[in-house]
Amino acid sequence: MTPHGRRTWAWLTSAALVGSGLLAVLGVAARAADPSAETYRRPADGVYHLEGFGYGHGRGMSQWGARGAASLGVGYQEILRTYYPGTVPGAQPSRSLRVRLTGDDGVLEVLPDVAAGLRVAVGDADDAGGGAVLPERLGSCGVTRWRIEAVEPGLRLEGRVCGTWIPQPVDGRLTVSGPVTFATDAGRVRVVLGEDLVRTYRGTVGVAVDAVGIARTVNTVELEDYLRSVVPAEMPAGWPPDALRAQTVASRTYAVFDAATPGSISDTCDSTSCQVYRGVADHHPDGTLRARHEWDGTDEAVAATAGEILTYRGRPAFTQFSAANGGRSVAHPDHPYLPERDDPWDAVVANPATAWTRDVTVERLEASWPAIGRLEELRVRSRSSGGTWGGRVDSVRLEGSRGGVTLTGGAFRTELGLRSAWWHPRSDSGDTGSTGSTTTTATTSDGPTGPDVRRPGSTPPTFDARLVQPWDAEPSLQVMQRIRAGSSAAVAVSGLSAGTVAEVQMLPHSARSWQDAVRVVAGRDGRAQGKITVRTTSYLRVVAGGTVSDPVKVAATVRPTLTATSHRRGRVLVTIRLTPNLAGVPVQVFRVGDGGARTLVATVRTPRGHGRAGTTLRGQRSGARIRLVAVPLVGPQRRGVDSTVVPIRVR
């Protein structure tokens, strides 16, 4: 999420999912009594069956609620007044917006455009209008691509000529400090995002180096043109006009609010951490269309509300929104126009976001928080916002055989990919201990109100298939379930719409945030394939548009090799090498007795940079014959493959 804690449209996704919420652990401590908590012991079947309400953080406008209100004939201005009480309409003069393209850091590659006159300039994007026109040919070959690459000590322009990248001067210099910007007379730039993916952006596209020295790709575009791509990415273009207009004003206001933060090379970004922005369209390198990102319905909404924003005390409001609030919104402590309130519109139209279910295995919990050991119970310590079950989860504690860990509700939700923090384990999710004054039944009457409200346990909601957009897909992922660590593995993604760009993300066992592993593009059958390298046991998932698949566990084998050398005075030098070369892995060294019993004699950790570690065993009895074995602590169970048992005679 952004520093402001934003949402995503119908499904909360990645860049939001891998943020600082994963680190919001309040501490690991010994078990303490908490009589007011809801306690759910380890289920006999090893699965907590969760049911919940809402999708996203629940603050501000519910997008499904806006659609429901519009279907009842409510105008967009009334929708906005209801979801952002206390704000007043304001006017935003025409301005440009600097959008960071988060998936294209490091190297910006563009296609030449002879007809549009591709130019390059050093300086801010506004200066690109006076830049130098790039040549069609260099020597005997035509230029097939141009790129800006980060090098020491700055940025360098290169052209692809006869299959080779050739550096070219900009303003008479081969290396400049930047920013360096591409522009065309047509006002559009074609950016290469993959071997078979070219995305067209309005405005200019360039590279700037941020305060910590990282090269970032930035698209400078007029605010109203930016909204032509953002609004259909945030809300289906086929929804009622007043819902689209409400979304447009909220998105415009949000962008202006974001841009008010000074001192950055960009005003906002293109991911769910800000607002989803995909430019004009995607094409194959030969120019054939893959997917369009601007639509007539949302273009009309942008034009009809041109310049309209919401203000509070004379400043742009923080117009947060989420897919659905489950019938009750969440208050923001810093913004009084984002109150806690019942929402009768959220379920006017049956939808897949108002109510949901999710199974969470104890293995998944133990893998995410290995310090607890074997999970014994899950405890919901506090809730807020009111409604069914007492509202959204604020604090969770997991108790295990080796201790416990306390988490914020947001951290727990983010780690597990739950649709919201408003959830409750069903009664078949293990024994329930004392719940204090908290209601834990799924039939509490103070939940969402309004027509056709869906509560957990009711018939699953359906929605109009004609409104399904590419980001409404339900992606799934398949991969070999056990592979050799460090080797390549093929992943197959399905359940996408043709042309959808998806990211396969990886969560290694020792990591606390998801990492992009490979980008794939769905073919006409909605399928895509890619290759990843799994260095240790990990979880994989697919992020496509606003949709996140369930995680898939991939068990990878890490093999240790132990060597031992005896020195004088009972000292034995032990060296351990891991395959692959994993850094930061704890490795235990055991002495193996005649009957096979093991005694721990040392624990080492492979240093950063390579997977080799060493230690010296002292005080071994001279003349003794001992046997040693190494065990790396990897994977969710913190138990790897044993090395070969090595015998040695102590000198």
Short mmCIF file of C-alpha atoms in Angstrom, two decimals, residues 273-482:
data_model
loop_
_atom_site.label_atom_id
_atom_site.label_comp_id
_atom_site.label_asym_id
_atom_site.label_seq_id
_atom_site.Cartn_x
_atom_site.Cartn_y
_atom_site.Cartn_z
CA SER A 273 0.22 0.92 -4.28
CA CYS A 274 -1.19 4.08 -5.87
CA GLN A 275 -3.75 3.61 -8.67
CA VAL A 276 -3.56 1.05 -11.47
CA TYR A 277 -2.37 2.71 -14.70
CA ARG A 278 -1.63 0.80 -17.91
CA GLY A 279 -1.19 3.50 -20.53
CA VAL A 280 -3.13 3.49 -23.80
CA ALA A 281 -2.80 -0.07 -25.11
CA ASP A 282 -0.57 -3.15 -25.36
CA HIS A 283 0.72 -4.44 -28.69
CA HIS A 284 2.92 -7.15 -30.10
CA PRO A 285 6.25 -5.86 -31.46
CA ASP A 286 4.80 -6.12 -34.99
CA GLY A 287 2.10 -3.63 -34.03
CA THR A 288 -0.90 -5.96 -33.69
CA LEU A 289 -3.15 -5.17 -30.73
CA ARG A 290 -2.93 -7.24 -27.55
CA ALA A 291 -5.18 -5.27 -25.19
CA ARG A 292 -6.64 -1.80 -24.98
CA HIS A 293 -6.71 0.21 -21.75
CA GLU A 294 -8.95 3.13 -22.67
CA TRP A 295 -12.71 2.72 -23.20
CA ASP A 296 -15.59 4.88 -24.39
CA GLY A 297 -17.60 4.58 -21.17
CA THR A 298 -14.79 5.78 -18.94
CA ASP A 299 -13.63 8.39 -21.47
CA GLU A 300 -17.13 9.87 -21.19
CA ALA A 301 -16.88 9.91 -17.40
CA VAL A 302 -13.52 11.71 -17.54
CA ALA A 303 -14.87 14.30 -19.98
CA ALA A 304 -18.13 14.82 -18.08
CA THR A 305 -16.31 15.53 -14.79
CA ALA A 306 -13.28 17.38 -16.23
CA GLY A 307 -11.35 19.14 -13.48
CA GLU A 308 -13.71 18.09 -10.67
CA ILE A 309 -12.13 17.11 -7.34
CA LEU A 310 -13.22 16.95 -3.71
CA THR A 311 -11.68 19.28 -1.15
CA TYR A 312 -11.65 19.49 2.62
CA ARG A 313 -10.77 22.82 4.21
CA GLY A 314 -9.52 24.07 0.88
CA ARG A 315 -7.18 21.15 0.11
CA PRO A 316 -7.60 17.99 -2.01
CA ALA A 317 -9.18 15.23 0.06
CA PHE A 318 -7.67 11.80 0.58
CA THR A 319 -10.34 9.92 -1.36
CA GLN A 320 -9.59 6.33 -0.48
CA PHE A 321 -11.76 3.60 -1.97
CA SER A 322 -11.95 -0.18 -1.88
CA ALA A 323 -13.74 -2.88 -3.82
CA ALA A 324 -16.32 -3.55 -1.12
CA ASN A 325 -16.65 -2.75 2.56
CA GLY A 326 -18.93 -5.67 3.42
CA GLY A 327 -21.70 -3.31 4.52
CA ARG A 328 -19.75 -1.15 6.96
CA SER A 329 -16.95 1.31 6.25
CA VAL A 330 -13.82 1.85 8.35
CA ALA A 331 -12.87 5.23 9.81
CA HIS A 332 -9.53 6.91 9.09
CA PRO A 333 -8.10 8.50 12.26
CA ASP A 334 -6.59 11.47 10.41
CA HIS A 335 -9.42 12.33 8.02
CA PRO A 336 -12.87 13.04 9.50
CA TYR A 337 -14.50 12.74 6.06
CA LEU A 338 -13.67 9.01 6.13
CA PRO A 339 -16.00 7.90 8.96
CA GLU A 340 -17.20 4.55 10.23
CA ARG A 341 -20.74 3.99 8.94
CA ASP A 342 -23.20 1.38 7.72
CA ASP A 343 -23.35 1.11 3.94
CA PRO A 344 -26.73 -0.02 2.55
CA TRP A 345 -25.42 0.14 -1.04
CA ASP A 346 -22.52 -2.33 -0.77
CA ALA A 347 -24.64 -5.40 -1.52
CA VAL A 348 -27.45 -3.89 -3.61
CA VAL A 349 -25.87 -5.73 -6.53
CA ALA A 350 -24.81 -9.30 -5.67
CA ASN A 351 -21.05 -9.48 -6.09
CA PRO A 352 -18.02 -11.65 -5.26
CA ALA A 353 -16.44 -9.04 -3.00
CA THR A 354 -19.00 -8.41 -0.24
CA ALA A 355 -18.76 -11.87 1.38
CA TRP A 356 -16.11 -14.56 1.00
CA THR A 357 -14.62 -17.75 2.44
CA ARG A 358 -11.01 -18.91 2.64
CA ASP A 359 -9.25 -22.00 4.00
CA VAL A 360 -5.94 -21.42 5.79
CA THR A 361 -3.84 -24.44 6.74
CA VAL A 362 -1.80 -24.64 9.90
CA GLU A 363 1.15 -25.54 7.68
CA ARG A 364 0.80 -22.17 5.97
CA LEU A 365 0.77 -20.38 9.31
CA GLU A 366 3.81 -22.31 10.56
CA ALA A 367 5.64 -21.53 7.33
CA SER A 368 4.91 -17.83 7.62
CA TRP A 369 5.92 -17.59 11.28
CA PRO A 370 8.38 -20.46 11.89
CA ALA A 371 9.53 -19.04 15.23
CA ILE A 372 6.36 -20.35 16.90
CA GLY A 373 7.17 -23.99 16.14
CA ARG A 374 4.10 -26.22 15.93
CA LEU A 375 0.95 -24.09 15.96
CA GLU A 376 -1.29 -24.74 18.96
CA GLU A 377 -3.91 -22.00 18.77
CA LEU A 378 -4.97 -18.86 16.94
CA ARG A 379 -6.22 -16.01 19.08
CA VAL A 380 -8.11 -12.91 17.85
CA ARG A 381 -7.19 -10.39 20.54
CA SER A 382 -9.15 -7.32 19.45
CA ARG A 383 -11.50 -5.96 16.80
CA SER A 384 -12.82 -2.55 15.78
CA SER A 385 -15.32 -0.80 13.48
CA GLY A 386 -18.31 -2.76 14.78
CA GLY A 387 -20.65 -5.03 12.89
CA THR A 388 -20.79 -8.81 12.69
CA TRP A 389 -18.35 -10.58 15.07
CA GLY A 390 -17.39 -7.19 16.50
CA GLY A 391 -15.83 -5.89 13.29
CA ARG A 392 -12.44 -6.08 11.64
CA VAL A 393 -9.51 -7.81 13.30
CA ASP A 394 -7.00 -5.40 14.84
CA SER A 395 -4.70 -7.88 16.59
CA VAL A 396 -3.97 -11.60 16.23
CA ARG A 397 -1.74 -13.87 18.27
CA LEU A 398 -0.44 -17.26 17.21
CA GLU A 399 0.68 -19.61 19.97
CA GLY A 400 3.00 -22.48 19.25
CA SER A 401 5.25 -25.06 20.84
CA ARG A 402 8.23 -22.66 20.86
CA GLY A 403 6.43 -19.42 21.71
CA GLY A 404 4.00 -16.95 20.25
CA VAL A 405 3.86 -14.02 17.90
CA THR A 406 1.49 -11.04 17.97
CA LEU A 407 0.49 -9.40 14.69
CA THR A 408 -1.63 -6.53 13.56
CA GLY A 409 -4.76 -7.52 11.69
CA GLY A 410 -3.32 -5.89 8.59
CA ALA A 411 -0.08 -7.87 8.77
CA PHE A 412 -1.96 -11.14 9.19
CA ARG A 413 -4.27 -10.34 6.30
CA THR A 414 -1.43 -9.25 4.01
CA GLU A 415 0.73 -12.31 4.67
CA LEU A 416 -2.11 -14.72 3.95
CA GLY A 417 -3.68 -12.76 1.10
CA LEU A 418 -7.07 -12.43 2.81
CA ARG A 419 -9.56 -10.16 1.11
CA SER A 420 -10.00 -8.00 4.19
CA ALA A 421 -9.35 -7.90 7.93
CA TRP A 422 -13.04 -8.59 8.62
CA TRP A 423 -13.04 -12.36 9.10
CA HIS A 424 -13.94 -15.08 11.54
CA PRO A 425 -13.08 -18.81 11.77
CA ARG A 426 -16.17 -20.96 11.35
CA SER A 427 -17.21 -23.23 14.20
CA ASP A 428 -15.68 -26.25 12.42
CA SER A 429 -12.22 -24.63 12.62
CA GLY A 430 -11.17 -26.33 15.83
CA ASP A 431 -12.33 -25.95 19.42
CA THR A 432 -13.26 -22.45 20.48
CA GLY A 433 -12.18 -21.34 23.91
CA SER A 434 -13.42 -18.36 25.92
CA THR A 435 -14.48 -15.48 23.71
CA GLY A 436 -15.13 -12.94 26.44
CA SER A 437 -17.73 -10.43 25.31
CA THR A 438 -17.03 -10.86 21.60
CA THR A 439 -19.78 -12.38 19.47
CA THR A 440 -18.43 -15.20 17.34
CA THR A 441 -21.46 -16.59 15.55
CA ALA A 442 -22.01 -16.02 11.85
CA THR A 443 -25.64 -15.02 12.35
CA THR A 444 -25.15 -11.81 14.32
CA SER A 445 -27.84 -9.37 13.23
CA ASP A 446 -25.85 -6.13 13.30
CA GLY A 447 -23.98 -6.77 10.06
CA PRO A 448 -24.55 -5.34 6.58
CA THR A 449 -28.01 -4.07 5.76
CA GLY A 450 -29.86 -3.43 2.52
CA PRO A 451 -31.42 -5.54 -0.23
CA ASP A 452 -29.86 -8.85 -1.21
CA VAL A 453 -27.20 -8.79 1.50
CA ARG A 454 -25.06 -11.93 1.48
CA ARG A 455 -23.74 -13.26 4.76
CA PRO A 456 -21.28 -16.12 5.23
CA GLY A 457 -23.02 -19.45 4.83
CA SER A 458 -25.62 -18.12 2.41
CA THR A 459 -25.82 -18.95 -1.29
CA PRO A 460 -22.67 -17.63 -3.00
CA PRO A 461 -23.32 -14.40 -4.90
CA THR A 462 -23.25 -14.28 -8.68
CA PHE A 463 -22.51 -11.38 -10.99
CA ASP A 464 -23.17 -10.40 -14.57
CA ALA A 465 -20.67 -12.20 -16.80
CA ARG A 466 -21.00 -9.44 -19.39
CA LEU A 467 -19.16 -7.12 -17.03
CA VAL A 468 -16.16 -9.40 -16.61
CA GLN A 469 -12.97 -7.59 -17.63
CA PRO A 470 -9.47 -9.08 -17.97
CA TRP A 471 -8.70 -8.27 -14.34
CA ASP A 472 -11.76 -10.20 -13.16
CA ALA A 473 -10.02 -13.48 -14.01
CA GLU A 474 -9.28 -16.12 -11.38
CA PRO A 475 -5.70 -17.14 -12.21
CA SER A 476 -4.22 -20.40 -11.08
CA LEU A 477 -0.66 -21.66 -11.17
CA GLN A 478 0.89 -25.09 -11.62
CA VAL A 479 4.51 -26.02 -10.98
CA MET A 480 6.51 -29.15 -10.22
CA GLN A 481 5.94 -29.73 -6.52
CA ARG A 482 9.47 -30.88 -5.77
#
